[in-house]
Short mmCIF file of C-alpha atoms in Angstrom, two decimals:
data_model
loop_
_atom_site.label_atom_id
_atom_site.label_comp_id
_atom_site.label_asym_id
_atom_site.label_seq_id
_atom_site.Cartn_x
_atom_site.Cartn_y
_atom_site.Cartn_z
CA UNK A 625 -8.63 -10.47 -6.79
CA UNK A 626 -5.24 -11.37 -5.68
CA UNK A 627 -4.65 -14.39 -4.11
CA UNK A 628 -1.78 -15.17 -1.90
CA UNK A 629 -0.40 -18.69 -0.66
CA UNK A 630 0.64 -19.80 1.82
CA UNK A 631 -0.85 -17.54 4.34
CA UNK A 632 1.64 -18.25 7.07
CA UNK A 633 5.14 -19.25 6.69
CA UNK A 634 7.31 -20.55 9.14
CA UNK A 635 10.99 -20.80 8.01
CA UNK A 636 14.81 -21.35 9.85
CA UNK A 637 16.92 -18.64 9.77
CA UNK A 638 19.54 -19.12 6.88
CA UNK A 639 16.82 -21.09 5.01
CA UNK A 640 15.02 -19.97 1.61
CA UNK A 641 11.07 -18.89 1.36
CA UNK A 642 8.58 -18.70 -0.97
CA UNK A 643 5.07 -17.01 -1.39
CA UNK A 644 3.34 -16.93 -4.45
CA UNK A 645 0.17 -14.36 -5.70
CA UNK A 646 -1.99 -15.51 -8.62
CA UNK A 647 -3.82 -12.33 -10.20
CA UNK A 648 -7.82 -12.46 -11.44
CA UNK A 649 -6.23 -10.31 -14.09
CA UNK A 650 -3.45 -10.27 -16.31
CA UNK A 651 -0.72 -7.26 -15.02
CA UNK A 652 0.53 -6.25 -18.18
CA UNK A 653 0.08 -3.88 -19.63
CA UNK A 654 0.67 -1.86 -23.20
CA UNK A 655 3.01 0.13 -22.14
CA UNK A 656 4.88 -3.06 -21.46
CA UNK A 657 5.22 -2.81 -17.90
CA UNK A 658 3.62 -5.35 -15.20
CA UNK A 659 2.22 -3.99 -12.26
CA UNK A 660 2.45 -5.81 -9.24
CA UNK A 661 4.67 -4.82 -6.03
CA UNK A 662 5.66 -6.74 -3.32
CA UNK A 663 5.87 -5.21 0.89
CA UNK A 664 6.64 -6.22 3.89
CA UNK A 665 4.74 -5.14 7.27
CA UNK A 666 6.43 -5.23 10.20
CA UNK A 667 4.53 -4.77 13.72
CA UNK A 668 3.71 -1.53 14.16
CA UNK A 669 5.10 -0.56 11.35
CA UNK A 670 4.10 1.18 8.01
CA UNK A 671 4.75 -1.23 5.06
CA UNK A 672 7.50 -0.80 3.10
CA UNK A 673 8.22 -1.39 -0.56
CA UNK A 674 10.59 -4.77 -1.49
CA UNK A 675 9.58 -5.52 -5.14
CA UNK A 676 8.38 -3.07 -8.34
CA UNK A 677 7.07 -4.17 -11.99
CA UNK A 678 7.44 -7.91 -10.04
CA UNK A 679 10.74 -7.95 -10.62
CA UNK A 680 12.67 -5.36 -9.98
CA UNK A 681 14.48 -4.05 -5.94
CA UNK A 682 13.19 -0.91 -4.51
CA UNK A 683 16.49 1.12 -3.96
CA UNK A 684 18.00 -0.07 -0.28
CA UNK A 685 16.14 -3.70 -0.32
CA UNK A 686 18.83 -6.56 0.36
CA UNK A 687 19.74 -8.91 -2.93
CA UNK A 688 18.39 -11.73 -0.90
CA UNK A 689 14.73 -10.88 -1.86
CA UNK A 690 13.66 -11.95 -5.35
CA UNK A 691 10.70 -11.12 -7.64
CA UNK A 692 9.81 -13.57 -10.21
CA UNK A 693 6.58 -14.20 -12.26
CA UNK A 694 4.36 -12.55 -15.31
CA UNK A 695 0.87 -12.32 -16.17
CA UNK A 696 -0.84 -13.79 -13.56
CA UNK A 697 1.36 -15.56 -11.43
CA UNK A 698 3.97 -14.07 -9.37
CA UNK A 699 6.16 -15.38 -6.40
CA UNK A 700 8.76 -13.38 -3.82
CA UNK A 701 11.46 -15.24 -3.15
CA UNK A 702 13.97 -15.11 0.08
CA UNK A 703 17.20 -16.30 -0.76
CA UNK A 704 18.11 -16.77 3.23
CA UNK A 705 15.94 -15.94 5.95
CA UNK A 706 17.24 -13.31 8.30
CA UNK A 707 15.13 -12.48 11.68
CA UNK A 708 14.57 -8.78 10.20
CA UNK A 709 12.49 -10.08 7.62
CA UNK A 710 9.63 -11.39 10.16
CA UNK A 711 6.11 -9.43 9.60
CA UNK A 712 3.39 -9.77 6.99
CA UNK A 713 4.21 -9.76 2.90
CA UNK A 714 1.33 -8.56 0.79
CA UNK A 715 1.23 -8.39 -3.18
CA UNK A 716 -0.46 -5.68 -4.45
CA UNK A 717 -1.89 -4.96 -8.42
CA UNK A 718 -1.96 -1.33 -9.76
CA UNK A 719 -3.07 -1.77 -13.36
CA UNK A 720 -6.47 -1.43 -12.53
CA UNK A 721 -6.81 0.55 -9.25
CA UNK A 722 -4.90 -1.30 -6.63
CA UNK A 723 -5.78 -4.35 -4.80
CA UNK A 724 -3.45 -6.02 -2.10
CA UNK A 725 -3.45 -9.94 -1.37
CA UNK A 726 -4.21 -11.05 2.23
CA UNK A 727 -0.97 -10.98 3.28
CA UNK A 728 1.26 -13.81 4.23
CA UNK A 729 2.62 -13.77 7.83
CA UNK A 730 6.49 -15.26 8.02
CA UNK A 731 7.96 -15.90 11.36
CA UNK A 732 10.85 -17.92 12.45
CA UNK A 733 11.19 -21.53 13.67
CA UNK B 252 14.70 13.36 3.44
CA UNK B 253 11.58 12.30 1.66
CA UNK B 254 8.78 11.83 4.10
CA UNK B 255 4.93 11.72 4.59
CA UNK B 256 2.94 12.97 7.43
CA UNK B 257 -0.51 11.80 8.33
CA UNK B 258 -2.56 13.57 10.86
CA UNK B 259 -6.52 14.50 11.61
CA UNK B 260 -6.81 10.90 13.38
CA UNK B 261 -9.76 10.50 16.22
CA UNK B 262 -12.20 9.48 18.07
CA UNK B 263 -15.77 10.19 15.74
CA UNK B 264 -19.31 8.36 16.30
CA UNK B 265 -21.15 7.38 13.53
CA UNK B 266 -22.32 9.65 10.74
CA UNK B 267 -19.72 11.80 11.66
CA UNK B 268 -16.96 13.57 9.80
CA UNK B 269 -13.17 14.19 9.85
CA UNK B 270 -10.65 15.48 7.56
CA UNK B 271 -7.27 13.93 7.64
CA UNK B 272 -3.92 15.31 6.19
CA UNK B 273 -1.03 14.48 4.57
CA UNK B 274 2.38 16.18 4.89
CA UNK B 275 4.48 15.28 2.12
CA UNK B 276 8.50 17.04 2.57
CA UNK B 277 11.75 16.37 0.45
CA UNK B 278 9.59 16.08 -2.80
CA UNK B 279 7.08 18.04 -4.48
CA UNK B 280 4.19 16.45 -4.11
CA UNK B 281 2.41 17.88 -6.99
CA UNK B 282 4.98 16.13 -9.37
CA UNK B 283 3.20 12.46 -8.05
CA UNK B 284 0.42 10.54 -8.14
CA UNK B 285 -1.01 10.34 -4.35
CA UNK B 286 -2.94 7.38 -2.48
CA UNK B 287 -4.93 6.57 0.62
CA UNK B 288 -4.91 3.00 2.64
CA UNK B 289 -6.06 1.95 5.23
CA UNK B 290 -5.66 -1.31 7.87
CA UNK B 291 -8.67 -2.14 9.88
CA UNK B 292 -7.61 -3.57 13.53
CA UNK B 293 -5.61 -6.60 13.16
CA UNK B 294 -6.83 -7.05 9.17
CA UNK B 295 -4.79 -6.62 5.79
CA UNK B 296 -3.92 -3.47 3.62
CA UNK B 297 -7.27 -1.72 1.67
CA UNK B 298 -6.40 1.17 -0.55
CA UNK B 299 -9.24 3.42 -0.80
CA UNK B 300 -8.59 6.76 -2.49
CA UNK B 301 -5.67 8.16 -5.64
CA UNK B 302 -5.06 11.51 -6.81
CA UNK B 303 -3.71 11.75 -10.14
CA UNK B 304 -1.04 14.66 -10.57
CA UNK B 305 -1.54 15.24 -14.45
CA UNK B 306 -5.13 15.43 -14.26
CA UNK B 307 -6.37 15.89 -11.12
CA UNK B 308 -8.68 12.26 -11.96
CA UNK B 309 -9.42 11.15 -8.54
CA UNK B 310 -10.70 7.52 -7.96
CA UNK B 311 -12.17 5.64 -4.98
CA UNK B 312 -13.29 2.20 -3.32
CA UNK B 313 -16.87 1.44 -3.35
CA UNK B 314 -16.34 1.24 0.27
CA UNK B 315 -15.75 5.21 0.37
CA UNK B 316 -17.37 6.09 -2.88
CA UNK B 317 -19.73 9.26 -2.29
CA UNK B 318 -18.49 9.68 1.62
CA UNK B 319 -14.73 10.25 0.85
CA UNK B 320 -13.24 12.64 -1.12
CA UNK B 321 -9.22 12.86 -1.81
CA UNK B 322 -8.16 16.28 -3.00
CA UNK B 323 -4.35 18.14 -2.65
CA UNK B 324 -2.55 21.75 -2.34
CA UNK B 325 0.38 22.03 -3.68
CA UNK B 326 0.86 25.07 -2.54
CA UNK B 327 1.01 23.52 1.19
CA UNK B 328 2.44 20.16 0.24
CA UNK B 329 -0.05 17.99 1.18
CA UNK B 330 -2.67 15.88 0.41
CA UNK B 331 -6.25 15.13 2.41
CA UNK B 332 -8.75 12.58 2.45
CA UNK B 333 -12.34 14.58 3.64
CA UNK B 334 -14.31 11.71 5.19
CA UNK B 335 -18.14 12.03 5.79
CA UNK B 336 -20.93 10.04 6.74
CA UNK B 337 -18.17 7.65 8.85
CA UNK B 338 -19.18 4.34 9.88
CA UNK B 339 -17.85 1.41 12.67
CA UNK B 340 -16.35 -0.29 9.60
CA UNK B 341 -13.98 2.98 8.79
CA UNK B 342 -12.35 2.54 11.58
CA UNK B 343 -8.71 1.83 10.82
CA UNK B 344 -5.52 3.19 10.59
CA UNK B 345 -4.91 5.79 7.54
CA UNK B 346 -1.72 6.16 5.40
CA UNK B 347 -0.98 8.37 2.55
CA UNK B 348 1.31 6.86 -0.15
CA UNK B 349 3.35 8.04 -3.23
CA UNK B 350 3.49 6.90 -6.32
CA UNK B 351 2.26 4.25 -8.43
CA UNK B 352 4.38 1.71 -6.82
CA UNK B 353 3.51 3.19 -2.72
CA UNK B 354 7.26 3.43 -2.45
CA UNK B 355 6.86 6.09 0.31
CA UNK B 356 4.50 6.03 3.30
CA UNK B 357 3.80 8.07 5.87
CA UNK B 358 3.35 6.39 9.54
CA UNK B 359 -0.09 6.62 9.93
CA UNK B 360 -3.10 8.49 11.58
CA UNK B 361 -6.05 6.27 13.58
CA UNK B 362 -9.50 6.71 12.82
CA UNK B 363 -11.80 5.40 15.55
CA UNK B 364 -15.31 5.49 14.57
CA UNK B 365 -17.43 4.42 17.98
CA UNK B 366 -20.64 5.62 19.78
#
């Protein structure tokens, strides 16, 4: 089970978020790499991929986004919100199958 | 450019069946492991289905296990996702990933199930 917090997030442009995911599980694994991701749904959109291995950028995602964590607690940070990052964030585990969180919706004050 | 394709996407009643694709193009797609998620209306991200491109090991949901069945030809590039025995609670939108890490996805193909 992965558990996300807060479930909605409403932040001022400029200003920092936060949203953490607690794992059932622990996400590392032997071959020393910890699997959780981190995307971001806009509306209508596919998601896309922000955050690898919980730490690391997908090629092409802006510094301001930030993966932090290990073992079973992870958190996304946003350095400074811009309006293009409005839509739904959603952690997801791979080491054993995959499992998302419930997403966390972020809009803007 | 790498990109992903869904299509097969309908309008089915219940016990019904319908095979949706997956176009993969600017990557081989038999060099990747291959997933399928789905959204229901208005409700988070549910993977279902992952093809494994060593082994051909395919896994599933319990939601879909014994109704769904993922399979691929590399030969055409694509993956599918053969769904039988469809219920109301299948319906949902359908993408097809790559990877471990979903770092491509296609835009999606609309299953309605409805009498």
């Amino acid at each position: 089970v992965m558990t996300q917090t807060p479930l909605s997030l409403s932040v001022t442009p400029g200003q920092p978020a936060s949203i953490s995911c607690k794992s059932s599980q622990i996400l590392l694994h032997s071959d020393g790499k910890t699997y959780l991701y981190w995307y971001l749904q806009k509306a209508g959109q596919p998601p896309q991929p922000l955050i690898y291995e919980a730490t690391t950028r997908f090629s092409g995602v802006p510094e301001r986004f930030s993966g932090s964590g290990s073992g079973t607690d992870f958190t996304l940070r946003i350095s400074r919100v811009e309006a293009e990052d409005v839509g739904v964030y959603y952690c997801m585990q791979a080491i054993n199958l995959y499992t998302f969180g419930q997403g966390t919706r972020l809009d803007l004050k | 450019q790498v990109q992903l394709m869904e299509s097969g996407g309908g309008l089915v009643k219940p016990g019904g069946s319908l095979r949706l694709s997956c176009a993969a193009s600017g990557f081989t797609l038999g060099d990747y492991y291959m997933s399928w998620i789905r959204q229901a209306p208005g409700k988070g991200l549910e993977w279902i289905s992952y093809s494994s491109y060593i082994d051909n090991t395919t896994y599933y949901a319990d939601s879909v296990k014994g109704r769904f069945t993922i399979s691929r030809d590399d030969a055409e590039n694509s993956l599918y996702l053969q769904m039988n025995s469809l219920r109301v609670e299948d319906t949902a939108v359908y993408y097809c990933a790559r990877r471990v890490g979903l770092d491509v996805w296609g835009q999606g193909t609309t299953v309605i199930v409805s009498s």
